[in-house]
PDB file of C-alpha atoms and ligand atoms in Angstrom:
ATOM      1  CA  MET A 749       6.426  49.749  -3.667  1.00 67.00           C
ATOM      2  CA  GLU A 750       3.657  47.544  -4.906  1.00 77.00           C
ATOM      3  CA  LYS A 751       1.606  45.993  -2.152  1.00 86.00           C
ATOM      4  CA  LYS A 752       1.727  42.230  -1.844  1.00 94.00           C
ATOM      5  CA  ILE A 753      -1.488  40.267  -2.169  1.00 96.00           C
ATOM      6  CA  VAL A 754      -2.130  37.839   0.705  1.00 95.00           C
ATOM      7  CA  ILE A 755      -5.587  36.580  -0.226  1.00 96.00           C
ATOM      8  CA  ASP A 756      -6.892  36.443  -3.764  1.00 97.00           C
ATOM      9  CA  MET A 757     -10.349  34.932  -4.224  1.00 97.00           C
ATOM     10  CA  LYS A 758     -12.268  34.891  -7.465  1.00 98.00           C
ATOM     11  CA  GLY A 759     -15.756  33.544  -8.072  1.00 98.00           C
ATOM     12  CA  ILE A 760     -15.847  31.560  -4.841  1.00 98.00           C
ATOM     13  CA  ARG A 761     -19.002  29.500  -4.474  1.00 98.00           C
ATOM     14  CA  LYS A 762     -19.921  27.124  -1.688  1.00 98.00           C
ATOM     15  CA  SER A 763     -22.904  24.807  -1.447  1.00 98.00           C
ATOM     16  CA  TYR A 764     -23.885  22.419   1.291  1.00 97.00           C
ATOM     17  CA  TYR A 765     -25.836  19.159   0.866  1.00 96.00           C
ATOM     18  CA  ILE A 766     -24.861  18.983  -2.794  1.00 95.00           C
ATOM     19  CA  GLY A 767     -27.005  16.661  -4.883  1.00 94.00           C
ATOM     20  CA  THR A 768     -29.796  16.404  -2.308  1.00 95.00           C
ATOM     21  CA  GLU A 769     -33.113  18.206  -2.231  1.00 95.00           C
ATOM     22  CA  ASN A 770     -31.724  20.349   0.590  1.00 95.00           C
ATOM     23  CA  GLU A 771     -28.846  21.694  -1.521  1.00 96.00           C
ATOM     24  CA  LEU A 772     -28.042  25.163  -0.261  1.00 96.00           C
ATOM     25  CA  GLU A 773     -25.751  27.625  -2.007  1.00 97.00           C
ATOM     26  CA  VAL A 774     -24.309  29.821   0.746  1.00 98.00           C
ATOM     27  CA  LEU A 775     -21.593  31.677  -1.182  1.00 98.00           C
ATOM     28  CA  LYS A 776     -22.622  32.775  -4.661  1.00 98.00           C
ATOM     29  CA  GLY A 777     -19.529  34.130  -6.336  1.00 98.00           C
ATOM     30  CA  ILE A 778     -17.207  36.009  -3.984  1.00 98.00           C
ATOM     31  CA  ASP A 779     -14.287  38.106  -5.248  1.00 98.00           C
ATOM     32  CA  ILE A 780     -12.013  39.368  -2.479  1.00 98.00           C
ATOM     33  CA  THR A 781      -8.429  40.594  -2.618  1.00 97.00           C
ATOM     34  CA  VAL A 782      -6.648  41.352   0.639  1.00 97.00           C
ATOM     35  CA  TYR A 783      -3.229  43.041   0.685  1.00 97.00           C
ATOM     36  CA  GLU A 784      -0.441  42.447   3.157  1.00 96.00           C
ATOM     37  CA  GLY A 785      -0.860  44.473   6.342  1.00 97.00           C
ATOM     38  CA  GLU A 786      -4.523  45.304   5.783  1.00 98.00           C
ATOM     39  CA  PHE A 787      -7.073  45.199   8.592  1.00 98.00           C
ATOM     40  CA  VAL A 788     -10.348  44.060   7.040  1.00 98.00           C
ATOM     41  CA  ALA A 789     -13.661  43.598   8.836  1.00 98.00           C
ATOM     42  CA  ILE A 790     -16.344  41.310   7.402  1.00 98.00           C
ATOM     43  CA  VAL A 791     -19.912  42.042   8.461  1.00 98.00           C
ATOM     44  CA  GLY A 792     -23.246  40.519   7.486  1.00 97.00           C
ATOM     45  CA  ALA A 793     -26.508  39.350   9.019  1.00 96.00           C
ATOM     46  CA  SER A 794     -26.620  35.981  10.771  1.00 94.00           C
ATOM     47  CA  GLY A 795     -26.566  33.186   8.223  1.00 94.00           C
ATOM     48  CA  SER A 796     -25.098  35.391   5.488  1.00 95.00           C
ATOM     49  CA  GLY A 797     -22.139  33.025   5.107  1.00 96.00           C
ATOM     50  CA  LYS A 798     -19.422  34.768   7.128  1.00 96.00           C
ATOM     51  CA  SER A 799     -18.182  31.652   8.916  1.00 95.00           C
ATOM     52  CA  THR A 800     -18.406  29.614   5.716  1.00 97.00           C
ATOM     53  CA  LEU A 801     -16.224  32.219   4.019  1.00 97.00           C
ATOM     54  CA  MET A 802     -13.820  32.306   6.935  1.00 95.00           C
ATOM     55  CA  ASN A 803     -13.382  28.529   6.860  1.00 93.00           C
ATOM     56  CA  ILE A 804     -12.469  28.772   3.197  1.00 94.00           C
ATOM     57  CA  ILE A 805     -10.100  31.703   3.769  1.00 94.00           C
ATOM     58  CA  GLY A 806      -8.401  29.675   6.495  1.00 90.00           C
ATOM     59  CA  SER A 807      -8.387  26.563   4.285  1.00 88.00           C
ATOM     60  CA  LEU A 808     -10.327  24.570   6.857  1.00 88.00           C
ATOM     61  CA  ASP A 809     -12.803  23.930   4.073  1.00 90.00           C
ATOM     62  CA  ARG A 810     -12.784  24.056   0.289  1.00 92.00           C
ATOM     63  CA  PRO A 811     -15.033  26.060  -1.984  1.00 95.00           C
ATOM     64  CA  THR A 812     -17.364  24.197  -4.353  1.00 96.00           C
ATOM     65  CA  SER A 813     -15.913  26.273  -7.189  1.00 97.00           C
ATOM     66  CA  GLY A 814     -13.823  29.361  -7.817  1.00 97.00           C
ATOM     67  CA  SER A 815     -10.145  30.117  -7.358  1.00 97.00           C
ATOM     68  CA  TYR A 816      -8.321  30.943  -4.164  1.00 96.00           C
ATOM     69  CA  ILE A 817      -4.661  31.872  -3.907  1.00 95.00           C
ATOM     70  CA  LEU A 818      -3.226  32.316  -0.418  1.00 93.00           C
ATOM     71  CA  GLU A 819       0.227  33.936  -0.546  1.00 91.00           C
ATOM     72  CA  ASP A 820       1.173  32.411  -3.882  1.00 88.00           C
ATOM     73  CA  VAL A 821      -0.225  28.968  -2.998  1.00 91.00           C
ATOM     74  CA  ASP A 822      -3.156  27.788  -5.076  1.00 92.00           C
ATOM     75  CA  ILE A 823      -5.469  26.420  -2.391  1.00 90.00           C
ATOM     76  CA  THR A 824      -8.040  25.037  -4.794  1.00 88.00           C
ATOM     77  CA  ALA A 825      -5.333  22.878  -6.383  1.00 87.00           C
ATOM     78  CA  ALA A 826      -3.748  21.756  -3.085  1.00 87.00           C
ATOM     79  CA  LYS A 827      -4.168  18.141  -2.041  1.00 88.00           C
ATOM     80  CA  ASP A 828      -5.996  17.356   1.198  1.00 85.00           C
ATOM     81  CA  ASN A 829      -2.811  16.291   2.960  1.00 84.00           C
ATOM     82  CA  GLN A 830      -1.155  19.608   2.029  1.00 86.00           C
ATOM     83  CA  LEU A 831      -3.972  21.752   3.346  1.00 85.00           C
ATOM     84  CA  SER A 832      -3.209  21.365   7.048  1.00 83.00           C
ATOM     85  CA  ASN A 833       0.436  22.336   6.488  1.00 83.00           C
ATOM     86  CA  ILE A 834      -0.540  25.396   4.506  1.00 84.00           C
ATOM     87  CA  ARG A 835      -2.988  26.314   7.215  1.00 82.00           C
ATOM     88  CA  ASN A 836      -0.486  25.924  10.047  1.00 78.00           C
ATOM     89  CA  GLN A 837       2.142  27.979   8.281  1.00 82.00           C
ATOM     90  CA  LYS A 838       0.142  30.791   6.867  1.00 87.00           C
ATOM     91  CA  ILE A 839      -2.953  31.515   8.900  1.00 90.00           C
ATOM     92  CA  GLY A 840      -3.852  31.890  12.562  1.00 89.00           C
ATOM     93  CA  PHE A 841      -7.423  31.379  13.721  1.00 88.00           C
ATOM     94  CA  VAL A 842      -9.281  32.911  16.622  1.00 88.00           C
ATOM     95  CA  PHE A 843     -12.785  31.692  17.352  1.00 85.00           C
ATOM     96  CA  GLN A 844     -15.637  32.858  19.533  1.00 82.00           C
ATOM     97  CA  THR A 845     -14.742  30.293  22.170  1.00 82.00           C
ATOM     98  CA  TYR A 846     -11.289  30.582  23.609  1.00 73.00           C
ATOM     99  CA  ASN A 847      -9.734  27.265  22.610  1.00 80.00           C
ATOM    100  CA  LEU A 848      -7.524  27.052  25.685  1.00 91.00           C
ATOM    101  CA  ILE A 849      -6.585  23.897  27.540  1.00 92.00           C
ATOM    102  CA  SER A 850      -8.315  24.165  30.888  1.00 91.00           C
ATOM    103  CA  LYS A 851      -5.887  22.674  33.414  1.00 92.00           C
ATOM    104  CA  THR A 852      -2.899  24.377  31.835  1.00 95.00           C
ATOM    105  CA  ASN A 853      -1.561  27.829  32.660  1.00 96.00           C
ATOM    106  CA  ALA A 854      -1.255  30.750  30.250  1.00 97.00           C
ATOM    107  CA  ILE A 855       2.427  30.169  29.389  1.00 96.00           C
ATOM    108  CA  LYS A 856       1.856  26.479  28.615  1.00 95.00           C
ATOM    109  CA  ASN A 857      -1.184  27.327  26.511  1.00 95.00           C
ATOM    110  CA  VAL A 858       0.872  29.748  24.428  1.00 95.00           C
ATOM    111  CA  GLU A 859       3.692  27.187  24.160  1.00 94.00           C
ATOM    112  CA  MET A 860       1.392  24.522  22.748  1.00 90.00           C
ATOM    113  CA  PRO A 861       1.392  25.537  19.064  1.00 85.00           C
ATOM    114  CA  MET A 862       5.174  26.015  19.220  1.00 89.00           C
ATOM    115  CA  LEU A 863       5.520  22.524  20.689  1.00 90.00           C
ATOM    116  CA  TYR A 864       3.712  21.113  17.664  1.00 84.00           C
ATOM    117  CA  GLY A 865       5.732  23.445  15.452  1.00 82.00           C
ATOM    118  CA  GLY A 866       8.978  21.927  16.769  1.00 87.00           C
ATOM    119  CA  VAL A 867      10.350  24.988  18.592  1.00 90.00           C
ATOM    120  CA  PRO A 868      12.858  23.846  21.281  1.00 93.00           C
ATOM    121  CA  GLY A 869      11.849  24.044  24.978  1.00 90.00           C
ATOM    122  CA  LYS A 870      13.794  27.004  26.321  1.00 93.00           C
ATOM    123  CA  GLN A 871      13.085  29.131  23.286  1.00 94.00           C
ATOM    124  CA  ARG A 872       9.423  28.208  23.584  1.00 94.00           C
ATOM    125  CA  ILE A 873       9.116  29.456  27.153  1.00 95.00           C
ATOM    126  CA  GLU A 874      10.976  32.694  26.410  1.00 95.00           C
ATOM    127  CA  ARG A 875       8.837  33.351  23.382  1.00 95.00           C
ATOM    128  CA  ALA A 876       5.595  32.501  25.234  1.00 96.00           C
ATOM    129  CA  LYS A 877       6.488  35.047  27.943  1.00 96.00           C
ATOM    130  CA  GLU A 878       7.307  37.672  25.348  1.00 93.00           C
ATOM    131  CA  LEU A 879       4.017  37.062  23.521  1.00 93.00           C
ATOM    132  CA  LEU A 880       1.986  37.250  26.710  1.00 95.00           C
ATOM    133  CA  LYS A 881       3.554  40.641  27.395  1.00 94.00           C
ATOM    134  CA  ILE A 882       2.675  41.796  23.885  1.00 91.00           C
ATOM    135  CA  VAL A 883      -1.018  40.989  24.453  1.00 92.00           C
ATOM    136  CA  GLY A 884      -0.944  42.700  27.842  1.00 92.00           C
ATOM    137  CA  MET A 885      -0.953  39.508  29.906  1.00 95.00           C
ATOM    138  CA  GLY A 886       2.549  39.772  31.353  1.00 95.00           C
ATOM    139  CA  ASP A 887       1.202  39.789  34.911  1.00 95.00           C
ATOM    140  CA  ARG A 888      -1.002  36.697  34.489  1.00 96.00           C
ATOM    141  CA  MET A 889       1.407  34.198  32.956  1.00 96.00           C
ATOM    142  CA  LYS A 890       0.941  31.441  35.550  1.00 97.00           C
ATOM    143  CA  HIS A 891      -2.849  31.754  35.723  1.00 97.00           C
ATOM    144  CA  LEU A 892      -5.151  28.945  34.630  1.00 97.00           C
ATOM    145  CA  PRO A 893      -7.867  29.791  32.082  1.00 95.00           C
ATOM    146  CA  GLU A 894     -10.530  29.530  34.835  1.00 95.00           C
ATOM    147  CA  GLU A 895      -8.711  32.283  36.721  1.00 96.00           C
ATOM    148  CA  LEU A 896      -8.939  34.692  33.793  1.00 95.00           C
ATOM    149  CA  SER A 897     -11.735  36.888  32.464  1.00 93.00           C
ATOM    150  CA  GLY A 898     -13.158  36.280  28.975  1.00 92.00           C
ATOM    151  CA  GLY A 899     -11.106  39.088  27.464  1.00 92.00           C
ATOM    152  CA  GLN A 900      -7.953  37.801  29.129  1.00 94.00           C
ATOM    153  CA  LYS A 901      -8.566  34.249  27.905  1.00 94.00           C
ATOM    154  CA  GLN A 902      -9.093  35.491  24.390  1.00 91.00           C
ATOM    155  CA  ARG A 903      -5.833  37.455  24.558  1.00 94.00           C
ATOM    156  CA  VAL A 904      -3.956  34.328  25.724  1.00 94.00           C
ATOM    157  CA  ALA A 905      -5.494  32.490  22.756  1.00 93.00           C
ATOM    158  CA  ILE A 906      -4.309  35.282  20.441  1.00 92.00           C
ATOM    159  CA  ALA A 907      -0.786  35.057  21.921  1.00 92.00           C
ATOM    160  CA  GLY A 908      -0.759  31.329  21.108  1.00 91.00           C
ATOM    161  CA  ILE A 909      -1.877  32.025  17.591  1.00 89.00           C
ATOM    162  CA  ILE A 910       0.780  34.612  16.810  1.00 89.00           C
ATOM    163  CA  ALA A 911       3.459  32.325  18.291  1.00 88.00           C
ATOM    164  CA  MET A 912       3.943  30.661  14.920  1.00 82.00           C
ATOM    165  CA  GLU A 913       4.231  34.102  13.285  1.00 84.00           C
ATOM    166  CA  PRO A 914       1.449  33.794  10.732  1.00 89.00           C
ATOM    167  CA  LYS A 915       1.352  36.689   8.282  1.00 90.00           C
ATOM    168  CA  CYS A 916      -2.407  36.680   8.528  1.00 94.00           C
ATOM    169  CA  ILE A 917      -4.880  36.105  11.344  1.00 94.00           C
ATOM    170  CA  VAL A 918      -8.569  35.434  10.887  1.00 94.00           C
ATOM    171  CA  LEU A 919     -10.925  36.059  13.793  1.00 94.00           C
ATOM    172  CA  ASP A 920     -14.528  34.817  13.724  1.00 94.00           C
ATOM    173  CA  GLU A 921     -16.537  36.927  16.181  1.00 94.00           C
ATOM    174  CA  PRO A 922     -13.772  36.839  18.822  1.00 91.00           C
ATOM    175  CA  THR A 923     -15.619  39.291  21.077  1.00 92.00           C
ATOM    176  CA  ALA A 924     -19.086  37.726  20.879  1.00 89.00           C
ATOM    177  CA  MET A 925     -18.874  36.230  24.376  1.00 86.00           C
ATOM    178  CA  LEU A 926     -17.165  39.205  26.016  1.00 88.00           C
ATOM    179  CA  ASP A 927     -18.332  42.128  28.142  1.00 89.00           C
ATOM    180  CA  PRO A 928     -17.498  45.692  26.975  1.00 91.00           C
ATOM    181  CA  LYS A 929     -14.180  45.770  28.839  1.00 89.00           C
ATOM    182  CA  GLY A 930     -13.104  42.415  27.410  1.00 87.00           C
ATOM    183  CA  ARG A 931     -14.144  43.557  23.931  1.00 91.00           C
ATOM    184  CA  ARG A 932     -12.044  46.711  24.234  1.00 93.00           C
ATOM    185  CA  GLU A 933      -9.012  44.717  25.409  1.00 90.00           C
ATOM    186  CA  VAL A 934      -9.272  42.258  22.547  1.00 90.00           C
ATOM    187  CA  MET A 935      -9.834  45.004  19.962  1.00 94.00           C
ATOM    188  CA  GLN A 936      -6.808  46.881  21.299  1.00 94.00           C
ATOM    189  CA  THR A 937      -4.705  43.736  20.984  1.00 92.00           C
ATOM    190  CA  ILE A 938      -5.873  43.120  17.423  1.00 94.00           C
ATOM    191  CA  THR A 939      -5.279  46.693  16.241  1.00 96.00           C
ATOM    192  CA  GLN A 940      -1.869  46.721  17.919  1.00 93.00           C
ATOM    193  CA  LEU A 941      -0.773  43.478  16.218  1.00 92.00           C
ATOM    194  CA  ASN A 942      -1.840  44.911  12.903  1.00 96.00           C
ATOM    195  CA  ARG A 943      -0.182  48.286  13.429  1.00 96.00           C
ATOM    196  CA  ASP A 944       3.055  47.251  15.156  1.00 93.00           C
ATOM    197  CA  LYS A 945       3.721  43.839  13.644  1.00 92.00           C
ATOM    198  CA  GLY A 946       2.123  44.354  10.256  1.00 94.00           C
ATOM    199  CA  ILE A 947      -0.001  41.220  10.638  1.00 95.00           C
ATOM    200  CA  THR A 948      -2.842  41.093   8.128  1.00 96.00           C
ATOM    201  CA  VAL A 949      -6.127  40.898  10.041  1.00 97.00           C
ATOM    202  CA  ILE A 950      -9.506  39.625   8.916  1.00 97.00           C
ATOM    203  CA  LEU A 951     -12.092  40.219  11.590  1.00 97.00           C
ATOM    204  CA  ILE A 952     -15.626  38.891  11.400  1.00 97.00           C
ATOM    205  CA  THR A 953     -17.850  40.797  13.769  1.00 95.00           C
ATOM    206  CA  HIS A 954     -21.440  41.794  14.347  1.00 92.00           C
ATOM    207  CA  HIS A 955     -20.369  44.829  16.364  1.00 94.00           C
ATOM    208  CA  MET A 956     -20.296  47.726  13.922  1.00 96.00           C
ATOM    209  CA  ASP A 957     -18.178  49.868  16.254  1.00 94.00           C
ATOM    210  CA  GLU A 958     -15.500  47.162  15.957  1.00 96.00           C
ATOM    211  CA  ALA A 959     -15.795  47.023  12.182  1.00 97.00           C
ATOM    212  CA  ALA A 960     -15.383  50.813  12.182  1.00 96.00           C
ATOM    213  CA  GLN A 961     -11.881  50.335  13.609  1.00 96.00           C
ATOM    214  CA  ALA A 962     -10.756  48.379  10.537  1.00 97.00           C
ATOM    215  CA  GLN A 963      -9.254  50.025   7.450  1.00 97.00           C
ATOM    216  CA  ARG A 964     -11.750  48.322   5.228  1.00 98.00           C
ATOM    217  CA  VAL A 965     -15.205  46.797   5.627  1.00 98.00           C
ATOM    218  CA  ILE A 966     -16.634  44.036   3.450  1.00 98.00           C
ATOM    219  CA  VAL A 967     -20.393  43.523   3.671  1.00 98.00           C
ATOM    220  CA  LEU A 968     -21.777  40.064   2.911  1.00 98.00           C
ATOM    221  CA  HIS A 969     -25.393  39.657   1.891  1.00 97.00           C
ATOM    222  CA  ASN A 970     -27.117  36.657   0.333  1.00 94.00           C
ATOM    223  CA  GLY A 971     -23.803  34.982  -0.383  1.00 95.00           C
ATOM    224  CA  LYS A 972     -22.367  37.955  -2.262  1.00 97.00           C
ATOM    225  CA  VAL A 973     -20.205  40.969  -1.468  1.00 98.00           C
ATOM    226  CA  ALA A 974     -22.748  43.771  -1.107  1.00 97.00           C
ATOM    227  CA  ASP A 975     -20.175  46.464  -0.373  1.00 98.00           C
ATOM    228  CA  ASP A 976     -16.432  46.849   0.090  1.00 98.00           C
ATOM    229  CA  GLY A 977     -14.795  50.112   1.127  1.00 98.00           C
ATOM    230  CA  THR A 978     -13.511  52.208   4.003  1.00 98.00           C
ATOM    231  CA  PRO A 979     -15.705  52.182   7.129  1.00 97.00           C
ATOM    232  CA  ALA A 980     -16.772  55.775   6.401  1.00 96.00           C
ATOM    233  CA  GLU A 981     -17.774  54.892   2.825  1.00 97.00           C
ATOM    234  CA  VAL A 982     -19.658  51.736   3.766  1.00 98.00           C
ATOM    235  CA  PHE A 983     -21.409  52.962   6.894  1.00 98.00           C
ATOM    236  CA  SER A 984     -22.502  56.316   5.416  1.00 97.00           C
ATOM    237  CA  LYS A 985     -24.880  54.308   3.194  1.00 97.00           C
ATOM    238  CA  VAL A 986     -27.178  53.861   6.173  1.00 97.00           C
ATOM    239  CA  GLU A 987     -30.226  52.812   4.170  1.00 97.00           C
ATOM    240  CA  ASN A 988     -28.293  50.058   2.384  1.00 97.00           C
ATOM    241  CA  MET A 989     -27.219  48.735   5.768  1.00 97.00           C
ATOM    242  CA  HIS A 990     -30.823  48.725   7.016  1.00 97.00           C
ATOM    243  CA  LYS A 991     -32.070  46.967   3.880  1.00 96.00           C
ATOM    244  CA  ILE A 992     -29.836  43.990   4.565  1.00 95.00           C
ATOM    245  CA  GLY A 993     -30.698  43.768   8.243  1.00 96.00           C
ATOM    246  CA  LEU A 994     -27.681  45.611   9.631  1.00 97.00           C
ATOM    247  CA  ALA A 995     -27.160  48.992  11.254  1.00 97.00           C
ATOM    248  CA  SER A 996     -24.337  51.500  10.986  1.00 97.00           C
ATOM    249  CA  PRO A 997     -22.368  52.440  14.128  1.00 96.00           C
ATOM    250  CA  GLN A 998     -24.399  54.454  16.637  1.00 95.00           C
ATOM    251  CA  THR A 999     -22.737  57.770  15.776  1.00 95.00           C
ATOM    252  CA  VAL A1000     -23.839  57.445  12.152  1.00 96.00           C
ATOM    253  CA  GLU A1001     -27.336  56.232  13.081  1.00 97.00           C
ATOM    254  CA  LEU A1002     -27.752  59.256  15.367  1.00 96.00           C
ATOM    255  CA  CYS A1003     -26.785  61.716  12.623  1.00 96.00           C
ATOM    256  CA  TYR A1004     -29.037  59.858  10.176  1.00 97.00           C
ATOM    257  CA  GLU A1005     -32.033  60.200  12.520  1.00 96.00           C
ATOM    258  CA  LEU A1006     -31.297  63.888  13.106  1.00 95.00           C
ATOM    259  CA  ASN A1007     -31.095  64.474   9.351  1.00 95.00           C
ATOM    260  CA  LYS A1008     -34.629  63.093   9.012  1.00 95.00           C
ATOM    261  CA  ASN A1009     -35.628  65.951  11.316  1.00 93.00           C
ATOM    262  CA  GLY A1010     -34.073  68.688   9.273  1.00 92.00           C
ATOM    263  CA  PHE A1011     -30.386  68.530  10.151  1.00 93.00           C
ATOM    264  CA  ASP A1012     -27.745  68.243   7.484  1.00 93.00           C
ATOM    265  CA  LEU A1013     -25.027  66.266   9.249  1.00 94.00           C
ATOM    266  CA  PRO A1014     -22.337  64.188   7.556  1.00 93.00           C
ATOM    267  CA  LEU A1015     -22.859  60.417   7.890  1.00 95.00           C
ATOM    268  CA  SER A1016     -19.174  59.645   7.991  1.00 91.00           C
ATOM    269  CA  SER A1017     -18.155  60.363  11.569  1.00 89.00           C
ATOM    270  CA  LEU A1018     -17.534  57.037  13.258  1.00 92.00           C
ATOM    271  CA  ASP A1019     -15.701  58.287  16.293  1.00 91.00           C
ATOM    272  CA  PRO A1020     -17.939  59.386  19.218  1.00 92.00           C
ATOM    273  CA  ASN A1021     -15.687  62.373  20.008  1.00 94.00           C
ATOM    274  CA  GLU A1022     -15.754  63.566  16.432  1.00 92.00           C
ATOM    275  CA  CYS A1023     -19.517  63.072  16.291  1.00 94.00           C
ATOM    276  CA  ALA A1024     -19.979  65.010  19.537  1.00 94.00           C
ATOM    277  CA  GLN A1025     -17.860  67.854  18.155  1.00 94.00           C
ATOM    278  CA  ILE A1026     -19.940  68.014  14.964  1.00 92.00           C
ATOM    279  CA  LEU A1027     -23.170  68.104  16.984  1.00 93.00           C
ATOM    280  CA  TYR A1028     -21.743  70.759  19.276  1.00 93.00           C
ATOM    281  CA  GLU A1029     -20.796  72.990  16.326  1.00 92.00           C
ATOM    282  CA  GLU A1030     -24.250  72.485  14.822  1.00 89.00           C
ATOM    283  CA  LEU A1031     -26.169  73.245  18.007  1.00 86.00           C
ATOM    284  CA  LYS A1032     -24.192  76.121  19.517  1.00 87.00           C
ATOM    285  CA  VAL A1033     -25.710  79.525  18.969  1.00 74.00           C
TER     286      VAL A1033
HETATM  287  P1  ADP B1632     -22.791  33.317   9.451  1.00 78.21           P
HETATM  288  O1  ADP B1632     -21.456  32.986  10.018  1.00 78.21           O
HETATM  289  O2  ADP B1632     -22.799  34.555   8.613  1.00 78.21           O
HETATM  290  O3  ADP B1632     -23.874  33.380  10.488  1.00 78.21           O
HETATM  291  P2  ADP B1632     -22.689  30.663   8.256  1.00 78.21           P
HETATM  292  O4  ADP B1632     -21.599  30.651   7.245  1.00 78.21           O
HETATM  293  O5  ADP B1632     -22.408  30.024   9.578  1.00 78.21           O
HETATM  294  O6  ADP B1632     -23.215  32.157   8.428  1.00 78.21           O
HETATM  295  O7  ADP B1632     -23.962  29.951   7.649  1.00 78.21           O
HETATM  296  C1  ADP B1632     -24.527  30.292   6.389  1.00 78.21           C
HETATM  297  C2  ADP B1632     -25.571  29.261   6.011  1.00 78.21           C
HETATM  298  O8  ADP B1632     -24.926  28.008   5.754  1.00 78.21           O
HETATM  299  C3  ADP B1632     -26.610  28.989   7.082  1.00 78.21           C
HETATM  300  O9  ADP B1632     -27.831  28.803   6.456  1.00 78.21           O
HETATM  301  C4  ADP B1632     -26.116  27.704   7.733  1.00 78.21           C
HETATM  302  O10 ADP B1632     -27.181  26.971   8.250  1.00 78.21           O
HETATM  303  C5  ADP B1632     -25.456  26.987   6.581  1.00 78.21           C
HETATM  304  N1  ADP B1632     -24.318  26.150   7.001  1.00 78.21           N
HETATM  305  C6  ADP B1632     -23.185  26.589   7.629  1.00 78.21           C
HETATM  306  N2  ADP B1632     -22.314  25.585   7.839  1.00 78.21           N
HETATM  307  C7  ADP B1632     -22.909  24.465   7.362  1.00 78.21           C
HETATM  308  C8  ADP B1632     -22.510  23.077   7.303  1.00 78.21           C
HETATM  309  N3  ADP B1632     -21.321  22.662   7.752  1.00 78.21           N
HETATM  310  N4  ADP B1632     -23.384  22.213   6.729  1.00 78.21           N
HETATM  311  C9  ADP B1632     -24.560  22.637   6.247  1.00 78.21           C
HETATM  312  N5  ADP B1632     -24.998  23.918   6.272  1.00 78.21           N
HETATM  313  C10 ADP B1632     -24.186  24.832   6.829  1.00 78.21           C
HETATM  314 MG1   MG B1633     -20.678  32.761  11.980  1.00 78.21          MG
END
């Protein structure tokens, strides 16, 4: 069966301060096609335009030029008053900050988008409980945000976002404020939603070990797509990553350094266990 296209962007450009001396072109012709059920990571140095791109993907903002079709809807042709509807129906957003209402418990926070979406009360509560279980928060449903860790708060936010059953979720550095445990929890939740529910995921991250967990990595540099492929393909080009101010995951960087000293290790092992096994085989006498 042919895969369905969720996001189809061609020649997307975005400038800020248009017509002033400070005019700044941030996106310089982006072509991206994302298929239903894909898990795509977007990486790039700070200021490379990741958030600008995400805001366009999520139709929070419009490109200066180019075409963008989101699930058969031509976003560039949509009127302003249609954009928020399209956004609410088709895309869920997760930001760096948790976007929870502070004096309101986890269930009520998850109910909120359904309240606006017109889901009746009893159904809302049942569904909120179910969603909190899905993100591993079944034992913290009555907790206030201040009683939760960063990773837990972010998972409650994710539960609220999937409440309206978007086909696609876009996450802009959702783990940036989290400790390693919180990061793992959130990454587990994201990969599980993608795998079990078939939700299309677009994850912006500056943690390369997180990007390595995606099926596909898109590298942004100077407002253009510098690379687009599987994590193994993209990250094995270690020198390209360095040139644009990024690094590959630590496993790949380690093998790369060892190769400079006479080893001949593959640069495609992203998993620490696999990397350890390769090193073990190489070093054992
Ligand atoms: P990233 O998320 O990769 O760090 P951004 O998309 O946030 O990059 O920013 C890219 C560039 O666009 C930066 O130079 C930033 O200052 C500029 N920029 C981002 N948003 C705006 C805005 N709303 N108005 C003007 N300039 C912006
Ligand atoms: Mg950003």
